[in-house]
Structures are given as structure tokens and as C-alpha cells.
Amino acid sequence: MNPIFIVALHQAGLPDDSVGELISVAKVIDPSSAPTALACGYGAELDSVCTSLRPMFREVWKLANEHFTGSNSEAMREALVAIVPKGSIVLLAHEHFGLDLAPGLSIKLNASYVPDVIAVEEGLKLIRQEFNGQFSVRMECDLSAGAVITIRPGCFKATSTASAEGVVIDKSAAIPTMTLHRRYITTIPAQVGDVDITKQTVLVSVGRGIQDQENIGLAEELASVLGGAVSCSRPVVDAKWLEKSRQVGSSGATVSPKVYLACGISGSFQHMTGIKGAPFLVAINKNPGAPIFQFADIGIVDDVLEFLPVLTERVREVLAGKGAAVAAR
Amino acid sequence: MNILVCVRRVPDPAENEFRLNGPRTDLSRDDLVYSINEWDNYAVEEALQITSRLGGEVTVITAGGEDDEEILRRQLAMGAQRAVLVSDEAFVETDARGIAMALAAYAKKNHFDLILTGVQAESGGAQVGGMMAAMLDLPFASLVTSIEALEGNKLKVAREVAGGNKEISEMDLPCVLSIQTGINEPRYVGMRGIRQVASVEIPSMDVGALGIAAAELQPKVERAGYFTPVSGTGAEMLSGDRDDIVNELVERLKARGGIPA
Ligand SMILES: Cc1cc2nc3c(=O)[nH]c(=O)nc-3n(C[C@H](O)[C@H](O)[C@H](O)COP(=O)(O)OP(=O)(O)OC[C@H]3O[C@@H](n4cnc5c(N)ncnc54)[C@H](O)[C@@H]3O)c2cc1C
Ligand SMILES: Nc1ncnc2c1ncn2[C@@H]1O[C@H](COP(=O)(O)O)[C@@H](O)[C@H]1O
């Protein structure tokens, strides 16, 4: 079969969690495969990445070049096109770097491209999702010239570190000299907000279904009686109804509350990936087919604008009743 | 600065409850309400803001069928100066690469300083922009959340990366950028504006006119059927009247530490 390559993301000298997941994908695609790691970077940090990758791969191809600073996908594509053999299957994680690099890489390798794969079925049917997770679809792809496939993070169980005792092969000399038309300058960290949603026990999280900035007060009241805070999905931030620091998801914060109330949120993977630690997840959505009901513990089909005030009132009563009971004792 | 913006007409997720068709090869398309892909609306707005600062024209293009013209008209009403429809039967069968090829062919025949796409459309592929850039040998950046023109035919571009951090780069023009939601606040387009452009002639061409042979649009990647996902166990749905549901939910919240016991 086609040789399999894995683009090994890394941070601070350590391989990313996605690397183990991609090894698992390679094993599903071809159980007899011995995938090769492609490690792009430079300096001592890259050396330590390569060392950490050795137990996981038979071969680790080291690609060192100073142009790779800031994960410059233009530079990495130039290098990969020169180095990856024709007909290969290249696996990457479907995140901000993967979706920057992969589509163009597939064109330059003349390979098929299948983005954001969540499962692989027998006969190399690649499963992905459309319509924001409402439907899954089986994809068939022509492998005659190889393929570039990005895999959604967290969908495959990582292959635990084996002792492959692989060799590091330095391929840097094969990287062509290049003139970059995209040059990395710097990275600006996300702004810190008034409330730290990553530290809350209870989050009342609002999505586009809250419909208007004015209605966010309904969620704030509930959050305040529950002693929690309000967080949100991306469209709420895009509309400037709440600050960016309140956004949960792949391009926002990762939260791990005990209770997460999703109010008018459809349940896209970019949102769900920001919810960790298996909280008690309650979804209130007027559409019974909303994907959020696939993830939630408790589902309620209702209009959030009508449901939230009733819930807030009831919680108030319960808490007041408790207060009264204590006072009466 | 002349800007080409690639736009796509998609079933509106807010206006429809999607169902699959009988053979599960597509959505059931009867009576669907369509709108412009959310990301593309931000891309057109961004192009309009750039040209209002720097001069130049905005052209919107879509690859599809005759029905897709309505989306171009909407973007003309929004302020785009020109619209082009690439309409061809071949698009029914082709894949994202085929769409990118058609759009790239148009871009090549006409001069643009900047090409914008949305990050992704309804299939969540996030691929057409990056493919076009590679076909045109132009620099590319995805997930763009701000664009600033610099001296010397360059842009300063911010990309949104993990955790909401921003990666800043400098890019040479011409280039291709995929635009992320939230980059601006798209202006409102009313029925009145759309009526005003109702009689504007929108040129339509097929892929042959772009110099592409039908065989080149043969898909490399094909759909072999849709299904409804079963992820996790599915929620326990609370039913009954609203008061009963609220009481039940309060009990559950107490048990799970959501309400102080
Ligand atoms: C690269 C990238 C990064 C992204 N990062 C993030 C991220 O970090 N966080 C994030 O959230 N998204 C992110 N997104 C966007 C994501 O793909 C979805 O578009 C977004 O999460 C949808 O938000 P939503 O569920 O609020 O809106 P929608 O998907 O529009 O859902 C709204 C829901 O509200 C329901 N509803 C409407 N009215 C009512 C009512 N009155 N009562 C009850 N229910 C109602 C509807 O049935 C629907 O299910 C990202 C996208 C990309 C491409
Ligand atoms: N048929 C099309 N016509 C014009 N532009 C398109 C078309 N399909 C996709 N695009 C553009 O490519 C972007 C990404 O779409 P996709 O790669 O399908 O997720 C969209 O936001 C559009 O800007």
C-alpha cells in the first residue's frame, strides 16, 4: 500500500497529543504500516522533539530550517513537496496549522484531499461530518496519487508509546532554498477578560439561539443564582454581545466546570472541544435534531427565552426555601 | 486594490430543519431556505471596507448553477461592483478541487490584487481557498481575523490560532486569504437594496469558457452516502410540561453539584 507519513506537531520540544492519534489512524488504514514521522522545526528544540518521537516510529525524518519559525505553512509546504515521496498518504491534525497547510499541499502533491476525518471504516471509507455535525458522510478517495488526510483531534485513541527505537534521519539538506511570500512576525496572546470562565464550577453558556444581546441578561440571572458565570459560543462573540474571553471552544477557552448548561447552542465540534472534564451537560434547544443532544446528559426541547426565566425562578425558590428551613430550625 | 471574493449559496442552518433524502445521497432539498455562507458574508464585507479605504473594485464569484445567481445579486446589493456566475453541470459531480480549479481559472484570466474566501462552507471542508492559492502559486493564509495594507504591496495579516491567540504575518500581494467570522460587522442588506440591483445583468459562463476540459473536473474524492451520527449515548430527554421539566432538572442539578445542597 501507499507509504504513510505523519506530520508531527510539537510544542516546547515535545510532540503534540495528536501524534499518537495519527499513529492509530495509520494502523486502521493499513495494519501492516510503519508510518514515518515528519518533524519540521529547527535548533535544539527540534532535536529534543525527534528524540521523543523515536520510541513511536521506525523512522523520524528531521526537517530543520529557520524558515519554519511560527509554524510557517508556506515554508513547510515547500519542504514537504520536495521530500515526501509521490503516492504517499500524509496524515495531519485538523487544527489551525493543518487547515493552513493541507489543502495546498494536496494540490502540490497532486494527491486527493479529505479534511476533518473522524473515523475510518473498512475499505478505506473515511467518515466526516457536514452541516455542523448534523450528518455524517462516508467518503471514498482515489489513492492512485496518494492522499492528504486531516484528522479531527480527539476522535482516535492515541497509540501508547511503543519502544520502536526508531532512527532519526536528517533530511534537511533536501529542503530547497526558498523566498517566502508569507513571513511570520509574532504571536499575540488572547486577551484576559473580567471573569475567568476556566475557573467556574457552573457555566450557563449561550449560543446564537439567545437571539439578542438583551436576552443575555436571562442567562446572567440564572448564573448568578447558581453561583456560576456566563460563557458562550463563537457567534455571540462575533456579534459583540459578549467579550472574546467568554468564548468556549477551539478558538476560545477550554473549560472544565462541574455543570454546563448549553442554551441555544447547536453543538459544533469546535465548540464541544472546549468542554473538558466530562461535566454534567444540560442542553436546551428548540430543535430536537440539534447535534448537542448527542453529547448532552440531559436534553430539553424548548425555547431558551421562555425556559430560562422559569428555571431561574424555581432555583430561587429552592434556595430561599432552604434558607427559610435553616432559619426555622 | 481589486478584490475577488468567492461566495457560496448554502442551506440556511437557522431557517431549516435538515433531513436526509430517501437514498441518503443528499439533504432533502425540497423547500429549503438558502442564504449566503456565513463566512463569505464577512469576506465580502471585508473586501468592501478595504476598497472603500484604498480604492478599487470588488467582484463576487460563485461556481454552481443558475439558482445560485440570487446570492450574487444579494452581494451586489451589499456593495460589490461586479458579479460572475460560473454555471456548469460539472459542478454537481465534482469535488472541492474541481470548484477551486474553476475559481482559479477565472482569477488567472483577470487580474486581482487579493482573493478572499470564507474559512469554510456547509461541508466544513475549509479547503477551496488553500487549493486555489496553490493552483495559482499565490501565498495563502487561513483563519484571517484582520487585514491591514502596508507600503510596498504587502499586507499585515492576523490569523486566529488555538485558544484565541493571534498569529501575525506579513504577506506579499497578490495573495489568497480565508476569512474567519467576527473579522468585521457585515452590513445589513434589505429587500429594497436587492430590488435596486434586480435588473443588473450578471455574466454567466461555463467551465469550457474558462478553458477547463470536463475530464479535469473528475472528482478524486466522492461521497458514498450520508447517515445520522450516533455519538455518545445521546441525551436523556426530559419531557412533560415546562414546570415538570424544571422541577426534574432542579433535582438533577442538586445531585450533580449545580445547586448548593
Ligand atoms: C476554525 C474555527 C474555529 C471555531 N472556533 C469556535 C469556538 O472556539 N467556539 C465556538 O463556539 N465556535 C467556534 N467555531 C464556530 C462553530 O463552527 C459554529 O459555527 C458555532 O459553534 C455555532 O454556534 P452556535 O451553536 O451558537 O450557533 P448555531 O450553530 O447557529 O446554533 C444555534 C442553535 O440555537 C438553537 N435555537 C435557536 N433559537 C432558539 C431558541 N429560541 N431557543 C432554543 N434554541 C434555539 C438552534 O436550534 C440551533 O441549534 C469555529 C469555527 C471554525 C471554522
Ligand atoms: N461553489 C463555490 N463557489 C464559490 N466559492 C466557493 C464555492 N465553494 C466554496 N467556495 C469558497 O470556499 C470557501 C471554503 O469552502 P469549503 O472549502 O467548501 O469549506 C467558502 O467559504 C467560499 O468562499
XYZ file of C-alpha atoms and ligand atoms in Angstrom:
666
model
C 0.000 0.000 0.000
C 0.891 3.681 -0.091
C 3.575 4.642 2.454
C 2.140 6.678 5.333
C 3.667 9.871 6.709
C 2.618 11.753 9.817
C 3.233 15.469 10.212
C 4.281 15.579 13.865
C 3.175 18.788 15.563
C 5.158 19.793 18.589
C 5.344 22.444 21.233
C 8.158 23.449 23.554
C 10.237 20.480 22.420
C 7.528 17.870 22.979
C 5.322 16.051 20.452
C 1.657 17.088 20.430
C -1.042 14.640 21.629
C -2.257 14.385 18.039
C 0.845 12.384 17.050
C -0.269 9.257 18.939
C -3.751 9.640 17.490
C -2.399 9.831 13.946
C -0.366 6.654 14.514
C -3.642 4.927 15.423
C -5.216 6.222 12.218
C -2.282 4.873 10.182
C -2.824 1.454 11.791
C -6.516 1.477 10.855
C -5.753 2.489 7.263
C -3.087 -0.194 6.934
C -2.442 -2.537 9.892
C 0.949 -3.530 8.469
C 2.110 0.062 8.011
C 5.121 1.543 9.728
C 4.373 5.251 9.426
C 7.213 7.745 9.206
C 7.226 10.944 11.278
C 7.910 14.268 9.606
C 9.279 16.683 12.191
C 9.681 20.260 10.998
C 11.384 22.879 13.120
C 14.887 23.992 13.959
C 17.548 24.111 16.625
C 17.786 22.221 19.888
C 14.026 22.143 20.288
C 13.659 20.076 17.110
C 16.371 17.692 18.293
C 14.508 17.033 21.504
C 11.250 16.506 19.544
C 12.985 13.960 17.351
C 14.330 12.136 20.396
C 10.838 11.956 21.911
C 9.416 10.635 18.626
C 11.919 7.774 18.313
C 10.054 5.297 20.527
C 6.893 5.884 18.483
C 8.237 5.478 14.939
C 10.588 3.288 12.981
C 11.838 6.370 11.139
C 11.745 10.024 12.117
C 12.567 12.410 9.291
C 14.062 15.557 10.680
C 13.495 18.709 8.635
C 15.409 21.626 10.134
C 15.063 25.083 8.633
C 14.904 28.539 10.184
C 12.011 29.487 7.874
C 9.772 27.152 9.883
C 9.539 29.752 12.704
C 5.975 30.472 13.750
C 4.735 27.320 12.015
C 5.058 28.956 8.610
C 2.947 26.643 6.451
C 4.275 28.137 3.210
C 7.827 27.163 4.101
C 6.818 23.724 5.354
C 4.840 23.020 2.211
C 7.854 23.802 0.027
C 9.913 21.389 2.084
C 7.319 18.606 2.199
C 6.640 18.755 -1.546
C 10.355 18.254 -2.150
C 10.723 15.441 0.374
C 7.536 13.337 0.627
C 7.634 10.531 -1.989
C 4.932 10.556 -4.664
C 1.912 8.383 -3.848
C 2.219 8.740 -0.074
C -0.628 9.164 2.378
C 0.112 12.195 4.560
C -1.779 12.497 7.857
C -2.147 15.751 9.794
C -4.311 17.005 12.633
C -7.288 19.120 11.550
C -6.486 22.232 13.554
C -5.324 25.748 12.715
C -1.998 24.632 11.282
C -3.326 21.571 9.459
C -6.030 23.508 7.688
C -3.482 26.161 6.702
C -1.086 23.658 5.157
C -3.053 20.634 3.953
C -5.294 21.847 1.087
C -2.395 23.457 -0.789
C -0.104 20.526 -0.008
C -2.580 18.123 -1.627
C -2.626 20.209 -4.799
C 1.171 20.384 -4.982
C 1.463 16.625 -4.414
C -1.371 16.049 -6.913
C -2.952 13.916 -4.177
C -6.574 13.578 -3.040
C -7.577 15.658 -0.049
C -10.004 14.588 2.657
C -10.350 17.080 5.519
C -11.544 16.648 9.105
C -11.960 12.869 9.190
C -13.488 11.486 12.408
C -13.417 7.729 11.734
C -12.114 5.232 9.206
C -14.212 2.241 8.116
C -13.201 -0.877 6.315
C -12.386 -0.417 2.644
C -10.864 2.955 3.458
C -14.180 4.718 3.790
C -13.382 7.967 5.547
C -16.106 9.334 7.785
C -16.535 13.051 8.187
C -19.319 15.417 9.160
C -21.251 18.064 7.305
C -23.859 20.650 8.224
C -22.175 21.478 11.504
C -22.283 17.901 12.754
C -25.901 17.173 11.883
C -24.981 14.459 9.381
C -22.047 12.171 8.803
C -20.898 11.136 5.361
C -18.710 8.312 4.019
C -16.018 9.473 1.621
C -14.187 7.400 -0.939
C -10.963 8.730 -2.268
C -8.705 7.951 -5.183
C -5.356 6.829 -3.751
C -3.533 6.357 -7.041
C -1.521 9.535 -6.483
C -1.644 9.393 -2.701
C -3.753 11.429 -0.319
C -3.527 14.162 2.257
C -5.937 13.484 5.128
C -6.564 15.681 8.153
C -7.947 14.031 11.284
C -10.157 15.730 13.851
C -8.278 15.820 17.179
C -9.683 13.638 19.944
C -11.513 11.159 17.688
C -8.939 8.346 17.807
C -7.393 6.843 20.899
C -3.676 7.533 20.843
C -1.391 4.548 20.352
C 0.524 4.369 23.602
C 4.245 4.824 23.290
C 5.811 1.652 21.982
C 9.511 1.003 22.007
C 10.165 1.227 18.302
C 13.681 2.623 18.866
C 13.396 4.404 15.546
C 16.153 6.182 13.761
C 16.280 9.911 13.119
C 17.134 10.662 9.516
C 18.148 14.226 8.788
C 16.536 15.269 5.510
C 17.274 18.964 5.929
C 19.741 19.069 3.051
C 16.902 18.191 0.655
C 14.910 21.303 1.622
C 15.093 23.692 -1.336
C 16.213 27.294 -0.825
C 13.148 29.473 -0.776
C 11.926 33.051 -0.930
C 8.940 33.392 1.360
C 5.914 35.457 0.430
C 4.403 34.993 3.860
C 6.655 35.952 6.748
C 5.848 35.294 10.380
C 6.164 38.294 12.690
C 4.796 37.462 16.119
C 2.023 35.847 18.149
C -0.275 37.949 20.318
C -1.808 36.079 23.268
C -5.581 36.147 23.790
C -6.931 38.932 25.973
C -7.852 38.224 29.555
C -11.383 39.200 30.495
C -13.247 40.311 33.600
C -14.363 36.790 34.532
C -12.213 33.682 34.210
C -14.595 31.079 32.773
C -11.940 28.384 33.133
C -12.253 28.562 36.926
C -16.046 28.225 37.263
C -17.990 25.292 38.720
C -21.182 26.196 36.870
C -21.351 27.723 33.404
C -24.533 28.950 31.786
C -23.437 29.067 28.185
C -25.377 30.908 25.492
C -25.314 30.408 21.740
C -26.856 32.048 18.718
C -30.232 30.797 19.965
C -30.239 33.552 22.610
C -31.037 35.784 19.617
C -30.236 39.198 21.016
C -27.789 40.923 23.318
C -30.646 41.959 25.605
C -31.569 38.338 26.275
C -28.153 37.546 27.728
C -29.489 39.011 30.975
C -31.660 35.888 31.289
C -28.542 33.727 31.393
C -26.787 36.138 33.747
C -29.620 35.916 36.255
C -29.548 32.145 36.214
C -25.760 32.100 36.511
C -25.907 34.445 39.468
C -28.443 32.347 41.416
C -26.397 29.208 40.646
C -23.182 30.944 41.685
C -21.641 30.466 38.256
C -20.819 32.607 35.236
C -21.982 33.110 31.667
C -19.923 31.737 28.810
C -20.846 31.482 25.131
C -20.296 30.101 21.658
C -18.476 31.948 18.929
C -21.377 33.675 17.114
C -22.194 35.520 20.354
C -18.666 36.962 20.373
C -18.734 37.667 16.629
C -21.892 39.719 17.195
C -20.062 41.545 20.019
C -22.713 40.592 22.579
C -20.028 39.222 24.914
C -16.262 39.556 25.171
C -13.944 37.089 23.458
C -12.744 35.879 26.873
C -16.196 34.307 27.413
C -15.937 32.071 24.332
C -15.667 28.312 24.799
C -14.092 26.248 22.036
C -11.138 25.562 19.816
C -10.529 29.250 19.183
C -11.581 30.273 22.672
C -11.165 28.921 26.176
C -11.051 25.316 27.360
C -13.303 24.968 30.391
C -13.894 22.171 32.886
C -16.871 23.058 35.083
C -18.976 20.555 37.048
C -22.148 21.677 35.302
C -22.505 23.131 31.802
C -25.878 24.436 30.643
C -25.843 24.882 26.866
C -28.616 27.308 25.945
C -29.346 27.673 22.229
C -26.033 26.083 21.205
C -26.104 23.600 18.321
C -23.077 21.543 19.416
C -20.467 22.050 16.696
C -17.200 20.218 17.325
C -15.267 23.473 17.555
C -17.458 24.383 20.496
C -17.592 20.961 22.156
C -13.827 20.522 22.037
C -13.509 23.355 24.546
C -15.552 21.474 27.161
C -13.343 19.094 29.127
C -13.569 17.013 32.282
C -16.960 15.437 31.446
C -19.235 17.953 33.196
C -22.925 17.311 33.754
C -24.109 18.691 30.421
C -27.625 20.036 30.049
C -28.767 21.198 26.618
C -31.754 23.413 25.983
C -32.511 23.769 22.293
C -35.686 24.216 20.311
C -34.519 21.852 17.563
C -34.855 18.175 18.607
C -32.329 17.273 15.892
C -29.585 19.574 17.195
C -26.225 17.722 17.465
C -25.797 18.948 21.048
C -28.297 16.252 22.094
C -25.739 13.622 21.007
C -23.350 14.887 23.682
C -25.610 16.098 26.481
C -26.574 14.164 29.621
C -29.942 15.875 29.788
C -31.793 17.292 26.815
C -34.692 19.713 26.877
C -36.513 20.773 23.737
C -37.764 24.273 24.466
C -37.338 27.944 23.696
C -34.491 29.228 25.893
C -36.072 32.651 26.155
C -39.084 31.150 27.871
C -37.336 28.332 29.715
C -34.533 30.268 31.406
C -36.706 32.661 33.470
C -38.825 29.762 34.749
C -35.731 27.798 35.742
C -34.170 30.819 37.451
C -37.345 31.430 39.440
C -37.537 27.799 40.536
C -33.900 27.744 41.658
C -34.509 30.933 43.621
C -37.472 29.324 45.362
C -35.489 26.225 46.198
C -32.617 28.243 47.629
C -34.979 30.557 49.553
C -36.859 27.518 50.866
C -33.616 26.091 52.102
C -32.743 29.413 53.706
C -36.188 29.515 55.345
C -35.809 25.938 56.576
C -32.461 26.762 58.145
C -33.891 29.928 59.724
C -36.817 27.999 61.162
C -34.576 25.467 62.858
C -6.972 47.244 -4.866
C -9.161 44.917 -6.942
C -10.538 42.054 -4.903
C -12.199 38.798 -5.913
C -14.452 37.244 -3.273
C -15.604 33.641 -3.669
C -19.092 33.108 -2.304
C -21.316 30.091 -1.936
C -25.061 29.673 -1.539
C -25.858 27.243 1.272
C -28.982 25.904 3.014
C -29.506 28.294 5.929
C -28.984 26.412 9.212
C -31.174 28.896 11.093
C -34.133 28.620 8.715
C -34.359 24.864 8.107
C -34.623 21.604 9.972
C -32.426 19.425 7.803
C -33.463 15.923 6.784
C -31.799 13.406 4.507
C -33.414 12.354 1.245
C -34.688 8.791 0.655
C -31.491 7.248 -0.776
C -29.390 9.289 1.713
C -27.285 10.815 -1.016
C -28.048 14.410 -0.016
C -30.306 16.560 2.118
C -33.937 16.501 1.222
C -33.753 19.693 -0.842
C -37.473 20.428 -1.196
C -38.481 23.722 0.358
C -35.045 24.574 1.757
C -34.312 28.199 2.511
C -30.889 29.241 1.204
C -28.607 32.076 2.190
C -25.016 33.163 1.684
C -22.463 31.068 3.567
C -21.895 32.928 6.856
C -18.110 33.146 6.396
C -18.443 34.532 2.858
C -20.610 37.397 4.053
C -17.747 38.508 6.306
C -15.343 38.152 3.369
C -17.441 40.427 1.148
C -17.772 42.995 3.942
C -14.009 42.952 4.447
C -13.415 43.479 0.730
C -15.856 46.411 0.705
C -14.113 48.009 3.666
C -10.675 47.597 2.091
C -11.744 49.084 -1.263
C -13.525 51.976 0.441
C -10.215 52.842 2.126
C -7.868 52.150 -0.768
C -9.998 52.321 -3.894
C -10.585 49.528 -6.377
C -13.454 47.178 -7.089
C -14.970 44.100 -5.513
C -16.003 41.195 -7.747
C -18.030 38.323 -6.300
C -17.958 34.919 -7.953
C -19.728 31.658 -7.393
C -19.400 28.258 -9.033
C -22.703 26.433 -9.176
C -25.944 26.546 -11.134
C -28.492 29.129 -12.255
C -30.192 29.136 -8.829
C -27.027 30.452 -7.241
C -27.379 33.770 -9.006
C -29.564 35.108 -6.187
C -26.629 35.089 -3.827
C -24.549 37.174 -6.229
C -27.368 39.673 -6.501
C -27.523 39.950 -2.736
C -23.794 40.738 -2.623
C -24.216 43.347 -5.368
C -26.870 44.958 -3.193
C -24.359 44.877 -0.350
C -21.990 46.953 -2.464
C -19.901 44.669 -4.700
C -19.315 46.256 -8.110
C -19.297 43.104 -10.217
C -20.611 39.560 -10.089
C -19.744 36.469 -12.094
C -21.614 33.177 -12.201
C -19.752 30.090 -13.307
C -22.600 27.737 -14.036
C -21.961 24.190 -15.129
C -23.500 20.734 -14.802
C -19.997 19.500 -13.973
C -20.216 21.079 -10.504
C -22.891 18.583 -9.449
C -20.349 15.741 -9.576
C -17.018 17.424 -8.967
C -15.191 17.816 -5.643
C -13.678 20.821 -3.846
C -10.612 20.570 -6.072
C -12.821 20.961 -9.152
C -14.525 24.037 -7.676
C -11.140 25.520 -6.801
C -9.926 24.824 -10.321
C -12.818 26.756 -11.876
C -12.409 29.700 -9.500
C -8.643 29.744 -10.036
C -9.108 29.710 -13.811
C -11.291 32.807 -13.607
C -8.822 34.532 -11.289
C -5.996 33.785 -13.683
C -7.777 35.300 -16.695
C -8.486 38.513 -14.800
C -6.160 40.487 -12.598
C -6.858 40.659 -8.880
C -4.635 42.013 -6.125
C -6.373 39.997 -3.455
C -8.618 36.926 -3.400
C -10.834 36.210 -0.408
C -12.811 33.106 0.519
C -14.633 32.127 3.685
C -12.883 29.719 6.058
C -15.425 27.013 5.355
C -18.846 26.272 3.931
C -21.583 23.797 4.839
C -19.426 20.728 4.288
C -16.900 22.017 6.834
C -14.045 21.256 4.460
C -12.153 24.545 4.732
C -10.279 23.634 1.580
C -11.242 25.653 -1.503
C -9.179 28.759 -0.632
C -5.950 26.909 0.113
C -6.345 24.817 -3.025
C -6.901 27.878 -5.227
C -3.832 29.569 -3.806
C -1.685 26.530 -4.596
C -3.102 26.299 -8.118
C -2.324 29.982 -8.691
C 1.055 29.786 -6.921
C -0.019 32.603 -4.617
C 0.717 32.959 -0.913
C -2.111 31.851 1.389
C -3.267 32.321 4.962
C -6.292 30.720 6.571
C -8.464 31.842 9.507
C -7.777 35.522 8.943
C -9.175 37.924 11.568
C -7.610 41.221 10.457
C -6.060 42.720 7.336
C -4.009 45.878 7.149
C -2.400 47.219 3.971
C 1.307 48.096 4.240
C 3.630 50.104 1.995
C 5.222 48.159 -0.818
C 2.332 45.947 -1.963
C 2.136 43.971 1.250
C -0.418 43.122 3.909
C -0.177 42.621 7.638
C -2.487 39.747 8.415
C -3.665 38.213 11.697
C -4.658 34.541 11.846
C -6.600 33.101 14.710
C -4.850 30.122 16.254
C -5.550 27.903 19.273
C -7.073 29.485 22.359
C -7.870 32.733 20.537
C -4.203 33.707 20.174
C -3.338 35.742 17.100
C -0.528 34.916 14.724
C 0.714 37.984 12.837
C 2.399 37.702 9.439
C 3.391 39.889 6.567
C 2.277 38.769 3.115
C 3.127 39.854 -0.408
C 0.299 40.736 -2.786
C -1.354 39.232 -4.667
C -2.421 36.574 -2.189
C -5.374 34.433 -1.107
C -6.887 34.698 2.379
C -9.657 32.688 4.015
C -11.748 34.901 6.266
C -12.927 33.931 9.741
C -16.227 35.117 11.228
C -16.069 38.143 13.543
C -13.441 39.997 11.475
C -15.970 42.818 10.962
C -19.680 43.537 11.308
C -21.305 42.804 7.948
C -23.739 45.498 6.850
C -27.431 44.803 6.603
C -28.875 44.084 3.176
C -32.561 44.901 2.844
C -35.112 43.853 0.249
C -35.045 47.374 -1.119
C -31.347 47.141 -1.915
C -31.849 43.805 -3.637
C -34.677 45.229 -5.747
C -32.391 48.038 -6.872
C -29.997 45.556 -8.464
C -32.742 43.285 -9.791
C -32.091 44.231 -13.406
C -28.289 44.180 -13.301
C -27.008 41.708 -15.873
C -24.825 39.036 -14.253
C -22.496 37.384 -16.745
C -22.608 33.608 -16.724
C -20.032 31.243 -18.170
C -19.416 27.525 -18.215
C -16.128 25.809 -17.450
C -15.360 25.478 -21.156
C -15.241 29.264 -21.383
C -12.578 29.154 -18.654
C -10.505 26.728 -20.685
C -11.170 23.724 -18.447
C -11.938 20.343 -20.013
C -14.728 18.346 -18.320
C -12.307 15.456 -17.679
C -10.192 17.659 -15.406
C -13.166 18.038 -13.094
C -13.460 14.290 -12.450
C -13.653 14.041 -8.662
C -10.785 12.446 -6.751
C -12.952 12.344 -3.636
C -16.589 11.238 -3.638
C -19.442 10.894 -1.158
C -20.731 7.371 -0.670
C -23.830 8.250 1.363
C -24.884 10.176 4.443
C -26.050 8.878 7.791
C -27.144 10.323 11.104
C -24.342 10.193 13.665
C -24.695 8.360 16.953
C -22.032 9.894 19.113
C -22.030 9.131 22.815
C -25.178 7.597 24.241
C -27.428 10.529 23.426
C -29.102 12.725 25.979
C -31.838 11.649 28.309
C -34.650 13.858 27.052
C -36.875 15.411 29.700
C -40.452 15.694 28.590
C -43.748 16.855 30.022
C -44.897 20.364 30.689
C -42.384 23.073 31.404
C -42.938 23.132 35.179
C -42.412 19.378 35.492
C -39.245 19.603 33.429
C -37.920 22.454 35.528
C -38.606 20.566 38.773
C -36.895 17.459 37.431
C -33.930 19.470 36.233
C -33.559 21.183 39.616
C -33.389 17.772 41.309
C -30.718 16.620 38.857
C -28.729 19.794 39.344
C -28.798 19.329 43.111
C -27.491 15.798 42.705
C -24.669 16.941 40.433
C -23.453 19.899 42.458
C -25.074 22.542 40.264
C -27.209 23.815 43.132
C -25.732 24.011 46.617
C -27.253 21.143 48.650
C -11.616 27.342 12.778
C -12.885 27.520 13.524
C -12.845 27.750 14.877
C -14.031 27.885 15.598
N -13.944 28.074 16.943
C -15.080 28.096 17.671
C -15.040 28.214 19.090
O -13.963 28.333 19.703
N -16.202 28.210 19.771
C -17.418 28.092 19.148
O -18.444 28.080 19.835
N -17.487 28.012 17.808
C -16.357 28.015 17.063
N -16.448 27.942 15.697
C -17.782 28.054 15.059
C -18.530 26.746 15.022
O -18.187 26.060 13.852
C -20.045 27.010 14.996
O -20.363 27.829 13.905
C -20.549 27.671 16.276
O -20.078 26.972 17.408
C -22.049 27.681 16.288
O -22.504 28.384 17.428
P -23.985 28.179 17.961
O -24.186 26.769 18.336
O -24.222 29.207 18.997
O -24.870 28.614 16.708
P -25.735 27.732 15.701
O -24.963 26.603 15.172
O -26.351 28.691 14.763
O -26.851 27.117 16.643
C -27.851 27.853 17.260
C -28.765 26.858 17.955
O -29.754 27.548 18.702
C -30.996 26.901 18.538
N -32.010 27.922 18.806
C -32.350 28.991 18.052
N -33.276 29.723 18.671
C -33.540 29.109 19.845
C -34.419 29.383 20.933
N -35.217 30.458 20.953
N -34.436 28.521 21.974
C -33.640 27.417 21.984
N -32.795 27.116 20.991
C -32.736 27.955 19.935
C -30.982 26.358 17.141
O -31.861 25.237 17.036
C -29.509 25.952 16.980
O -29.299 24.604 17.345
C -15.285 27.818 14.947
C -15.325 27.602 13.574
C -14.140 27.465 12.858
C -14.215 27.219 11.393
N -19.053 26.700 -5.278
C -18.331 27.711 -4.798
N -18.286 28.902 -5.431
C -17.546 29.922 -4.949
N -16.827 29.838 -3.830
C -16.847 28.685 -3.154
C -17.586 27.564 -3.586
N -17.404 26.562 -2.695
C -16.590 27.041 -1.739
N -16.248 28.322 -2.009
C -15.380 29.215 -1.213
O -14.515 28.434 -0.433
C -14.725 28.666 0.956
C -14.454 27.412 1.743
O -15.387 26.412 1.390
P -15.111 24.854 1.642
O -13.732 24.585 1.224
O -16.164 24.180 0.799
O -15.348 24.633 3.104
C -16.135 29.209 1.029
O -16.297 29.988 2.188
C -16.213 30.036 -0.241
O -15.569 31.288 -0.072
